[in-house]
Amino acid sequence: MPELPEVETVVRGLRQPLVGRRVEHVWYEREKVIAIPGAEDFAARIVGQTFQAITRRAKYIVCQMDHDVFGVHLRMTGRLYVAVESPADDRWVRLRLGLDNGESLHFSDARRFGRVYLAPDVTAFTQGIGPEPLDDDFTAEVFAERLRGRHRQIKALLLDQSIIAGVGNIYADESLFLAQIHPLRTADTLTGDEMSRLHEAVRHVLNQGIDHEGASVNWYRKPDGERGDSQEHFNVYDRSGQPCLRCGTAVLKIRVTQRGTHFCPNCQREK
Ligand SMILES: [Zn+2]
């Protein structure tokens, strides 16, 4: 699933082709792709509105239109790109916004879990989501405060969008490796030093992920169709059985809250 770095890369790639363009028509395959409002309302309201700015909130692409916010969540297999027509090998276009220059914004989604949203305010679909980890005011103190006293596995907490926004399976594993913390440790056992190492690690791996334009491990592609190369820089994720890059011990894979979790049993001790 695309995480913060992948969604941020999509946002950056869409600004140039979309900002300033007006929506002229809407096509969708099934009504279900439109989460809010109803499909007819969606089409009637978005037509005539111009893309003013494109930002990100957690794993949502957030487009400020004239009167509304148009949001997209890519879920497992969603892709967004702007083109006159979708390429012949893309059989998964679920929604299209026709633009005033003859191009269209295509929302392609093989598994059909992705959704679009249209609302006057972004909080209509992002309520309850935790702070943005790359914001300046997301300090080590803020992070520690959100984890304090929680008797839950740290890996599960990092994946919980109400605790911290945008972190998913890949960057959670990479953060815990960098901070040298075992994924099954509960937050209430972490020392102050470990908390601040983890805070630093989360920000570092997300920034690195953005610099590498996201991880194309499966469906994710940039809006220009190219792959990101974050996957070339993983330290533990998807490296089960391979030697730890820090100490040479074989990387292990376990399951934490149903998610495959990679760590070095030597560098990340359970204690
Ligand atoms: Zn190691």
PDB file of C-alpha atoms and ligand atoms in Angstrom:
ATOM      1  CA  MET A   1       0.000   0.000   0.000  1.00  0.00           C
ATOM      2  CA  PRO A   2       1.334   3.449  -0.825  1.00  0.00           C
ATOM      3  CA  GLU A   3       2.540   5.201   2.331  1.00  0.00           C
ATOM      4  CA  LEU A   4       3.471   8.823   3.047  1.00  0.00           C
ATOM      5  CA  PRO A   5       6.527   8.971   0.699  1.00  0.00           C
ATOM      6  CA  GLU A   6       4.624   7.383  -2.200  1.00  0.00           C
ATOM      7  CA  VAL A   7       1.592   9.653  -1.745  1.00  0.00           C
ATOM      8  CA  GLU A   8       3.830  12.723  -1.378  1.00  0.00           C
ATOM      9  CA  THR A   9       5.570  11.781  -4.649  1.00  0.00           C
ATOM     10  CA  VAL A  10       2.198  11.435  -6.403  1.00  0.00           C
ATOM     11  CA  VAL A  11       1.162  14.875  -5.074  1.00  0.00           C
ATOM     12  CA  ARG A  12       4.357  16.492  -6.367  1.00  0.00           C
ATOM     13  CA  GLY A  13       3.950  14.822  -9.752  1.00  0.00           C
ATOM     14  CA  LEU A  14       0.356  15.972 -10.178  1.00  0.00           C
ATOM     15  CA  ARG A  15       0.845  19.679  -9.421  1.00  0.00           C
ATOM     16  CA  GLN A  16       2.288  20.675 -12.762  1.00  0.00           C
ATOM     17  CA  PRO A  17      -0.340  18.956 -14.961  1.00  0.00           C
ATOM     18  CA  LEU A  18      -3.345  19.726 -12.727  1.00  0.00           C
ATOM     19  CA  VAL A  19      -3.090  23.103 -11.007  1.00  0.00           C
ATOM     20  CA  GLY A  20      -5.031  25.692 -13.002  1.00  0.00           C
ATOM     21  CA  ARG A  21      -7.032  23.065 -14.933  1.00  0.00           C
ATOM     22  CA  ARG A  22     -10.836  23.074 -14.774  1.00  0.00           C
ATOM     23  CA  VAL A  23     -12.904  19.886 -14.595  1.00  0.00           C
ATOM     24  CA  GLU A  24     -15.266  19.608 -17.579  1.00  0.00           C
ATOM     25  CA  HIS A  25     -16.741  16.137 -17.222  1.00  0.00           C
ATOM     26  CA  VAL A  26     -16.741  13.085 -15.000  1.00  0.00           C
ATOM     27  CA  TRP A  27     -16.788   9.392 -15.874  1.00  0.00           C
ATOM     28  CA  TYR A  28     -16.798   6.532 -13.393  1.00  0.00           C
ATOM     29  CA  GLU A  29     -17.133   2.795 -13.741  1.00  0.00           C
ATOM     30  CA  ARG A  30     -19.092   2.146 -10.534  1.00  0.00           C
ATOM     31  CA  GLU A  31     -20.671   4.527  -8.036  1.00  0.00           C
ATOM     32  CA  LYS A  32     -18.832   2.820  -5.187  1.00  0.00           C
ATOM     33  CA  VAL A  33     -15.511   4.481  -6.095  1.00  0.00           C
ATOM     34  CA  ILE A  34     -17.016   7.769  -4.865  1.00  0.00           C
ATOM     35  CA  ALA A  35     -17.055   7.635  -1.055  1.00  0.00           C
ATOM     36  CA  ILE A  36     -18.671  11.042  -0.478  1.00  0.00           C
ATOM     37  CA  PRO A  37     -21.009  12.593  -1.525  1.00  0.00           C
ATOM     38  CA  GLY A  38     -23.349  10.455  -3.681  1.00  0.00           C
ATOM     39  CA  ALA A  39     -22.129   9.830  -7.236  1.00  0.00           C
ATOM     40  CA  GLU A  40     -24.595  12.221  -8.880  1.00  0.00           C
ATOM     41  CA  ASP A  41     -23.792  15.005  -6.414  1.00  0.00           C
ATOM     42  CA  PHE A  42     -20.098  14.391  -6.933  1.00  0.00           C
ATOM     43  CA  ALA A  43     -20.303  14.834 -10.690  1.00  0.00           C
ATOM     44  CA  ALA A  44     -22.617  17.843 -10.519  1.00  0.00           C
ATOM     45  CA  ARG A  45     -20.456  19.621  -7.973  1.00  0.00           C
ATOM     46  CA  ILE A  46     -16.934  19.016  -9.275  1.00  0.00           C
ATOM     47  CA  VAL A  47     -17.665  19.988 -12.884  1.00  0.00           C
ATOM     48  CA  GLY A  48     -16.676  23.635 -13.381  1.00  0.00           C
ATOM     49  CA  GLN A  49     -14.261  23.698 -10.431  1.00  0.00           C
ATOM     50  CA  THR A  50     -10.562  24.408 -11.002  1.00  0.00           C
ATOM     51  CA  PHE A  51      -7.632  22.702  -9.256  1.00  0.00           C
ATOM     52  CA  GLN A  52      -6.120  25.422  -7.049  1.00  0.00           C
ATOM     53  CA  ALA A  53      -3.502  23.495  -5.059  1.00  0.00           C
ATOM     54  CA  ILE A  54      -2.499  19.889  -4.383  1.00  0.00           C
ATOM     55  CA  THR A  55      -1.266  18.758  -0.991  1.00  0.00           C
ATOM     56  CA  ARG A  56      -1.212  15.632   1.165  1.00  0.00           C
ATOM     57  CA  ARG A  57      -2.768  14.691   4.479  1.00  0.00           C
ATOM     58  CA  ALA A  58      -1.645  11.296   5.832  1.00  0.00           C
ATOM     59  CA  LYS A  59      -2.107   8.915   2.867  1.00  0.00           C
ATOM     60  CA  TYR A  60      -4.697  11.126   1.160  1.00  0.00           C
ATOM     61  CA  ILE A  61      -4.050  13.205  -1.944  1.00  0.00           C
ATOM     62  CA  VAL A  62      -5.846  16.481  -1.208  1.00  0.00           C
ATOM     63  CA  CYS A  63      -6.802  18.766  -4.108  1.00  0.00           C
ATOM     64  CA  GLN A  64      -8.120  22.217  -3.197  1.00  0.00           C
ATOM     65  CA  MET A  65     -10.776  23.096  -5.769  1.00  0.00           C
ATOM     66  CA  ASP A  66     -12.664  26.400  -6.037  1.00  0.00           C
ATOM     67  CA  HIS A  67     -15.335  25.493  -3.453  1.00  0.00           C
ATOM     68  CA  ASP A  68     -14.533  21.965  -2.326  1.00  0.00           C
ATOM     69  CA  VAL A  69     -11.684  19.630  -1.495  1.00  0.00           C
ATOM     70  CA  PHE A  70     -11.257  16.644  -3.822  1.00  0.00           C
ATOM     71  CA  GLY A  71      -9.496  13.793  -2.037  1.00  0.00           C
ATOM     72  CA  VAL A  72      -8.143  10.454  -3.224  1.00  0.00           C
ATOM     73  CA  HIS A  73      -7.014   7.453  -1.183  1.00  0.00           C
ATOM     74  CA  LEU A  74      -5.034   4.985  -3.299  1.00  0.00           C
ATOM     75  CA  ARG A  75      -5.389   2.045  -0.864  1.00  0.00           C
ATOM     76  CA  MET A  76      -3.682  -1.100  -2.276  1.00  0.00           C
ATOM     77  CA  THR A  77      -3.370  -0.598  -6.016  1.00  0.00           C
ATOM     78  CA  GLY A  78      -4.545   2.925  -6.879  1.00  0.00           C
ATOM     79  CA  ARG A  79      -2.667   5.093  -9.365  1.00  0.00           C
ATOM     80  CA  LEU A  80      -3.284   8.639 -10.552  1.00  0.00           C
ATOM     81  CA  TYR A  81      -1.978  10.177 -13.746  1.00  0.00           C
ATOM     82  CA  VAL A  82      -2.855  12.861 -16.254  1.00  0.00           C
ATOM     83  CA  ALA A  83      -2.980  11.964 -19.940  1.00  0.00           C
ATOM     84  CA  VAL A  84      -5.199  12.456 -22.990  1.00  0.00           C
ATOM     85  CA  GLU A  85      -6.007   8.729 -22.889  1.00  0.00           C
ATOM     86  CA  SER A  86      -5.057   5.871 -20.586  1.00  0.00           C
ATOM     87  CA  PRO A  87      -2.468   3.507 -22.093  1.00  0.00           C
ATOM     88  CA  ALA A  88      -3.891   0.359 -23.740  1.00  0.00           C
ATOM     89  CA  ASP A  89      -2.398  -1.881 -21.059  1.00  0.00           C
ATOM     90  CA  ASP A  90      -4.208  -0.049 -18.232  1.00  0.00           C
ATOM     91  CA  ARG A  91      -7.436  -2.035 -17.913  1.00  0.00           C
ATOM     92  CA  TRP A  92      -8.235  -0.696 -14.464  1.00  0.00           C
ATOM     93  CA  VAL A  93      -9.365   2.919 -14.892  1.00  0.00           C
ATOM     94  CA  ARG A  94     -12.270   3.420 -12.453  1.00  0.00           C
ATOM     95  CA  LEU A  95     -12.802   7.182 -12.620  1.00  0.00           C
ATOM     96  CA  ARG A  96     -11.797   9.952 -14.979  1.00  0.00           C
ATOM     97  CA  LEU A  97     -12.025  13.720 -14.646  1.00  0.00           C
ATOM     98  CA  GLY A  98     -11.943  15.369 -18.078  1.00  0.00           C
ATOM     99  CA  LEU A  99      -9.994  18.648 -18.027  1.00  0.00           C
ATOM    100  CA  ASP A 100     -10.303  21.871 -20.013  1.00  0.00           C
ATOM    101  CA  ASN A 101      -7.129  21.178 -22.017  1.00  0.00           C
ATOM    102  CA  GLY A 102      -8.279  17.844 -23.460  1.00  0.00           C
ATOM    103  CA  GLU A 103      -6.360  15.749 -20.935  1.00  0.00           C
ATOM    104  CA  SER A 104      -7.944  13.719 -18.129  1.00  0.00           C
ATOM    105  CA  LEU A 105      -7.008  12.788 -14.587  1.00  0.00           C
ATOM    106  CA  HIS A 106      -7.198   8.983 -14.567  1.00  0.00           C
ATOM    107  CA  PHE A 107      -7.769   6.998 -11.390  1.00  0.00           C
ATOM    108  CA  SER A 108      -6.677   3.452 -12.100  1.00  0.00           C
ATOM    109  CA  ASP A 109      -7.168   0.774  -9.436  1.00  0.00           C
ATOM    110  CA  ALA A 110      -6.899  -2.963 -10.123  1.00  0.00           C
ATOM    111  CA  ARG A 111      -8.279  -4.113  -6.759  1.00  0.00           C
ATOM    112  CA  ARG A 112     -10.997  -1.411  -6.543  1.00  0.00           C
ATOM    113  CA  PHE A 113     -10.315  -0.531  -2.883  1.00  0.00           C
ATOM    114  CA  GLY A 114      -9.354   3.090  -3.649  1.00  0.00           C
ATOM    115  CA  ARG A 115     -11.862   5.867  -3.056  1.00  0.00           C
ATOM    116  CA  VAL A 116     -12.420   9.522  -4.003  1.00  0.00           C
ATOM    117  CA  TYR A 117     -14.019  12.191  -1.822  1.00  0.00           C
ATOM    118  CA  LEU A 118     -15.528  15.623  -2.398  1.00  0.00           C
ATOM    119  CA  ALA A 119     -16.353  17.821   0.572  1.00  0.00           C
ATOM    120  CA  PRO A 120     -16.174  21.482   1.598  1.00  0.00           C
ATOM    121  CA  ASP A 121     -13.409  20.684   4.066  1.00  0.00           C
ATOM    122  CA  VAL A 122     -10.637  18.079   4.266  1.00  0.00           C
ATOM    123  CA  THR A 123     -11.705  17.065   7.773  1.00  0.00           C
ATOM    124  CA  ALA A 124     -14.803  15.427   6.252  1.00  0.00           C
ATOM    125  CA  PHE A 125     -12.577  12.451   5.408  1.00  0.00           C
ATOM    126  CA  THR A 126      -9.477  12.915   7.564  1.00  0.00           C
ATOM    127  CA  GLN A 127     -11.008  13.371  10.994  1.00  0.00           C
ATOM    128  CA  GLY A 128      -9.298  11.403  13.750  1.00  0.00           C
ATOM    129  CA  ILE A 129      -5.985  11.076  11.913  1.00  0.00           C
ATOM    130  CA  GLY A 130      -2.894  11.806  14.018  1.00  0.00           C
ATOM    131  CA  PRO A 131      -0.235  14.457  13.423  1.00  0.00           C
ATOM    132  CA  GLU A 132       1.937  14.683  10.313  1.00  0.00           C
ATOM    133  CA  PRO A 133       5.348  13.224  11.234  1.00  0.00           C
ATOM    134  CA  LEU A 134       7.296  15.611   8.978  1.00  0.00           C
ATOM    135  CA  ASP A 135       5.674  18.796  10.296  1.00  0.00           C
ATOM    136  CA  ASP A 136       7.981  21.091  12.261  1.00  0.00           C
ATOM    137  CA  ASP A 137       5.770  20.896  15.329  1.00  0.00           C
ATOM    138  CA  PHE A 138       5.955  17.083  15.424  1.00  0.00           C
ATOM    139  CA  THR A 139       8.702  17.126  18.047  1.00  0.00           C
ATOM    140  CA  ALA A 140      10.161  14.202  19.995  1.00  0.00           C
ATOM    141  CA  GLU A 141       8.042  15.391  22.951  1.00  0.00           C
ATOM    142  CA  VAL A 142       4.834  15.262  20.894  1.00  0.00           C
ATOM    143  CA  PHE A 143       5.713  11.754  19.684  1.00  0.00           C
ATOM    144  CA  ALA A 144       6.552  10.521  23.203  1.00  0.00           C
ATOM    145  CA  GLU A 145       3.331  12.000  24.549  1.00  0.00           C
ATOM    146  CA  ARG A 146       1.257  10.051  22.005  1.00  0.00           C
ATOM    147  CA  LEU A 147       2.970   6.769  22.915  1.00  0.00           C
ATOM    148  CA  ARG A 148       3.219   7.275  26.654  1.00  0.00           C
ATOM    149  CA  GLY A 149       1.799   4.508  28.822  1.00  0.00           C
ATOM    150  CA  ARG A 150       0.449   2.494  25.915  1.00  0.00           C
ATOM    151  CA  HIS A 151       0.673  -1.243  26.450  1.00  0.00           C
ATOM    152  CA  ARG A 152       0.611  -2.052  22.739  1.00  0.00           C
ATOM    153  CA  GLN A 153       3.294  -3.326  20.397  1.00  0.00           C
ATOM    154  CA  ILE A 154       5.284  -0.449  18.958  1.00  0.00           C
ATOM    155  CA  LYS A 155       4.941  -1.765  15.396  1.00  0.00           C
ATOM    156  CA  ALA A 156       1.139  -1.762  15.728  1.00  0.00           C
ATOM    157  CA  LEU A 157       1.201   1.774  17.142  1.00  0.00           C
ATOM    158  CA  LEU A 158       3.313   3.062  14.251  1.00  0.00           C
ATOM    159  CA  LEU A 159       0.736   1.634  11.815  1.00  0.00           C
ATOM    160  CA  ASP A 160      -2.170   3.218  13.718  1.00  0.00           C
ATOM    161  CA  GLN A 161      -3.145   6.333  11.726  1.00  0.00           C
ATOM    162  CA  SER A 162      -4.755   7.923  14.791  1.00  0.00           C
ATOM    163  CA  ILE A 163      -1.358   7.934  16.548  1.00  0.00           C
ATOM    164  CA  ILE A 164       0.789   9.149  13.636  1.00  0.00           C
ATOM    165  CA  ALA A 165      -0.190   9.867  10.030  1.00  0.00           C
ATOM    166  CA  GLY A 166       1.131   8.214   6.904  1.00  0.00           C
ATOM    167  CA  VAL A 167       3.381   5.433   8.239  1.00  0.00           C
ATOM    168  CA  GLY A 168       2.685   1.974   6.812  1.00  0.00           C
ATOM    169  CA  ASN A 169       4.362  -1.421   6.872  1.00  0.00           C
ATOM    170  CA  ILE A 170       7.537  -0.613   4.948  1.00  0.00           C
ATOM    171  CA  TYR A 171       8.547   2.563   6.740  1.00  0.00           C
ATOM    172  CA  ALA A 172       7.512   1.202  10.164  1.00  0.00           C
ATOM    173  CA  ASP A 173       9.941  -1.721   9.762  1.00  0.00           C
ATOM    174  CA  GLU A 174      12.684   0.556   8.468  1.00  0.00           C
ATOM    175  CA  SER A 175      12.180   3.022  11.341  1.00  0.00           C
ATOM    176  CA  LEU A 176      12.341   0.323  14.021  1.00  0.00           C
ATOM    177  CA  PHE A 177      15.512  -1.093  12.463  1.00  0.00           C
ATOM    178  CA  LEU A 178      17.174   2.317  12.371  1.00  0.00           C
ATOM    179  CA  ALA A 179      16.192   3.006  15.990  1.00  0.00           C
ATOM    180  CA  GLN A 180      17.235  -0.571  16.981  1.00  0.00           C
ATOM    181  CA  ILE A 181      13.906  -1.371  18.627  1.00  0.00           C
ATOM    182  CA  HIS A 182      12.233  -4.813  18.503  1.00  0.00           C
ATOM    183  CA  PRO A 183       8.813  -4.550  16.795  1.00  0.00           C
ATOM    184  CA  LEU A 184       7.063  -6.529  19.569  1.00  0.00           C
ATOM    185  CA  ARG A 185       8.201  -4.233  22.404  1.00  0.00           C
ATOM    186  CA  THR A 186       5.245  -2.413  23.920  1.00  0.00           C
ATOM    187  CA  ALA A 187       5.413   1.382  23.955  1.00  0.00           C
ATOM    188  CA  ASP A 188       5.329   1.523  27.774  1.00  0.00           C
ATOM    189  CA  THR A 189       8.690  -0.324  27.921  1.00  0.00           C
ATOM    190  CA  LEU A 190      10.558   2.175  25.713  1.00  0.00           C
ATOM    191  CA  THR A 191      13.091   4.431  27.431  1.00  0.00           C
ATOM    192  CA  GLY A 192      13.152   8.166  26.762  1.00  0.00           C
ATOM    193  CA  ASP A 193      16.268   7.628  24.683  1.00  0.00           C
ATOM    194  CA  GLU A 194      14.572   4.937  22.580  1.00  0.00           C
ATOM    195  CA  MET A 195      11.545   7.186  22.045  1.00  0.00           C
ATOM    196  CA  SER A 196      13.674  10.017  20.732  1.00  0.00           C
ATOM    197  CA  ARG A 197      15.716   7.615  18.540  1.00  0.00           C
ATOM    198  CA  LEU A 198      12.472   6.305  17.062  1.00  0.00           C
ATOM    199  CA  HIS A 199      11.134   9.818  16.478  1.00  0.00           C
ATOM    200  CA  GLU A 200      14.312  10.697  14.625  1.00  0.00           C
ATOM    201  CA  ALA A 201      14.237   7.394  12.691  1.00  0.00           C
ATOM    202  CA  VAL A 202      10.625   7.800  11.530  1.00  0.00           C
ATOM    203  CA  ARG A 203      11.355  11.244  10.142  1.00  0.00           C
ATOM    204  CA  HIS A 204      14.591  10.091   8.556  1.00  0.00           C
ATOM    205  CA  VAL A 205      13.141   7.075   6.722  1.00  0.00           C
ATOM    206  CA  LEU A 206      10.123   9.054   5.489  1.00  0.00           C
ATOM    207  CA  ASN A 207      12.352  11.835   4.174  1.00  0.00           C
ATOM    208  CA  GLN A 208      14.610   9.264   2.511  1.00  0.00           C
ATOM    209  CA  GLY A 209      11.544   7.601   0.988  1.00  0.00           C
ATOM    210  CA  ILE A 210      10.475  10.937  -0.492  1.00  0.00           C
ATOM    211  CA  ASP A 211      13.988  11.598  -1.787  1.00  0.00           C
ATOM    212  CA  HIS A 212      13.866   8.209  -3.552  1.00  0.00           C
ATOM    213  CA  GLU A 213      10.357   8.981  -4.872  1.00  0.00           C
ATOM    214  CA  GLY A 214       8.663   6.089  -3.097  1.00  0.00           C
ATOM    215  CA  ALA A 215       8.919   2.309  -3.174  1.00  0.00           C
ATOM    216  CA  SER A 216       7.641   0.462  -6.254  1.00  0.00           C
ATOM    217  CA  VAL A 217       7.403  -2.952  -4.598  1.00  0.00           C
ATOM    218  CA  ASN A 218       4.143  -3.776  -6.321  1.00  0.00           C
ATOM    219  CA  TRP A 219       1.582  -1.419  -7.868  1.00  0.00           C
ATOM    220  CA  TYR A 220       2.889   1.973  -6.942  1.00  0.00           C
ATOM    221  CA  ARG A 221       4.099   4.134  -9.823  1.00  0.00           C
ATOM    222  CA  LYS A 222       4.786   7.847 -10.056  1.00  0.00           C
ATOM    223  CA  PRO A 223       2.262   9.888 -12.068  1.00  0.00           C
ATOM    224  CA  ASP A 224       4.688   9.794 -15.015  1.00  0.00           C
ATOM    225  CA  GLY A 225       4.463   5.974 -15.010  1.00  0.00           C
ATOM    226  CA  GLU A 226       8.029   5.481 -13.758  1.00  0.00           C
ATOM    227  CA  ARG A 227       8.984   3.478 -10.670  1.00  0.00           C
ATOM    228  CA  GLY A 228      10.275   5.049  -7.488  1.00  0.00           C
ATOM    229  CA  ASP A 229      13.559   3.596  -6.221  1.00  0.00           C
ATOM    230  CA  SER A 230      13.074   3.543  -2.462  1.00  0.00           C
ATOM    231  CA  GLN A 231      12.999  -0.280  -2.658  1.00  0.00           C
ATOM    232  CA  GLU A 232      16.665  -0.211  -3.694  1.00  0.00           C
ATOM    233  CA  HIS A 233      17.509   1.276  -0.292  1.00  0.00           C
ATOM    234  CA  PHE A 234      15.650  -0.958   2.182  1.00  0.00           C
ATOM    235  CA  ASN A 235      17.675  -2.029   5.219  1.00  0.00           C
ATOM    236  CA  VAL A 236      15.312  -4.751   6.496  1.00  0.00           C
ATOM    237  CA  TYR A 237      11.978  -4.605   4.691  1.00  0.00           C
ATOM    238  CA  ASP A 238      11.571  -7.550   2.289  1.00  0.00           C
ATOM    239  CA  ARG A 239      15.070  -8.816   3.243  1.00  0.00           C
ATOM    240  CA  SER A 240      14.017 -11.872   5.263  1.00  0.00           C
ATOM    241  CA  GLY A 241      16.894 -14.408   5.454  1.00  0.00           C
ATOM    242  CA  GLN A 242      19.438 -11.944   4.093  1.00  0.00           C
ATOM    243  CA  PRO A 243      22.281 -10.662   6.289  1.00  0.00           C
ATOM    244  CA  CYS A 244      21.608  -7.574   8.392  1.00  0.00           C
ATOM    245  CA  LEU A 245      23.479  -4.668   6.819  1.00  0.00           C
ATOM    246  CA  ARG A 246      24.683  -3.606  10.266  1.00  0.00           C
ATOM    247  CA  CYS A 247      25.801  -6.919  11.862  1.00  0.00           C
ATOM    248  CA  GLY A 248      25.402  -9.757   9.336  1.00  0.00           C
ATOM    249  CA  THR A 249      22.771 -11.708  11.329  1.00  0.00           C
ATOM    250  CA  ALA A 250      19.962 -13.097   9.145  1.00  0.00           C
ATOM    251  CA  VAL A 251      16.935 -10.783   9.007  1.00  0.00           C
ATOM    252  CA  LEU A 252      13.796 -12.421  10.439  1.00  0.00           C
ATOM    253  CA  LYS A 253      10.203 -12.095   9.305  1.00  0.00           C
ATOM    254  CA  ILE A 254       7.335 -12.447  11.776  1.00  0.00           C
ATOM    255  CA  ARG A 255       3.713 -11.318  11.781  1.00  0.00           C
ATOM    256  CA  VAL A 256       2.532  -8.392  13.883  1.00  0.00           C
ATOM    257  CA  THR A 257      -1.180  -7.514  13.652  1.00  0.00           C
ATOM    258  CA  GLN A 258      -1.415  -9.558  10.421  1.00  0.00           C
ATOM    259  CA  ARG A 259       1.424  -7.646   8.789  1.00  0.00           C
ATOM    260  CA  GLY A 260       4.721  -9.185   7.691  1.00  0.00           C
ATOM    261  CA  THR A 261       7.359  -7.606   9.924  1.00  0.00           C
ATOM    262  CA  HIS A 262      11.093  -7.640   9.248  1.00  0.00           C
ATOM    263  CA  PHE A 263      13.801  -7.068  11.841  1.00  0.00           C
ATOM    264  CA  CYS A 264      17.311  -8.057  12.907  1.00  0.00           C
ATOM    265  CA  PRO A 265      17.148 -10.255  16.044  1.00  0.00           C
ATOM    266  CA  ASN A 266      20.626  -9.110  17.045  1.00  0.00           C
ATOM    267  CA  CYS A 267      20.334  -5.340  16.523  1.00  0.00           C
ATOM    268  CA  GLN A 268      16.724  -5.197  17.733  1.00  0.00           C
ATOM    269  CA  ARG A 269      16.593  -7.133  21.019  1.00  0.00           C
ATOM    270  CA  GLU A 270      13.300  -7.922  22.732  1.00  0.00           C
ATOM    271  CA  LYS A 271      15.097  -7.812  26.161  1.00  0.00           C
TER     272      LYS A 271
HETATM  273 ZN    ZN B   1      21.792  -6.607  12.862  1.00  0.00          ZN
END
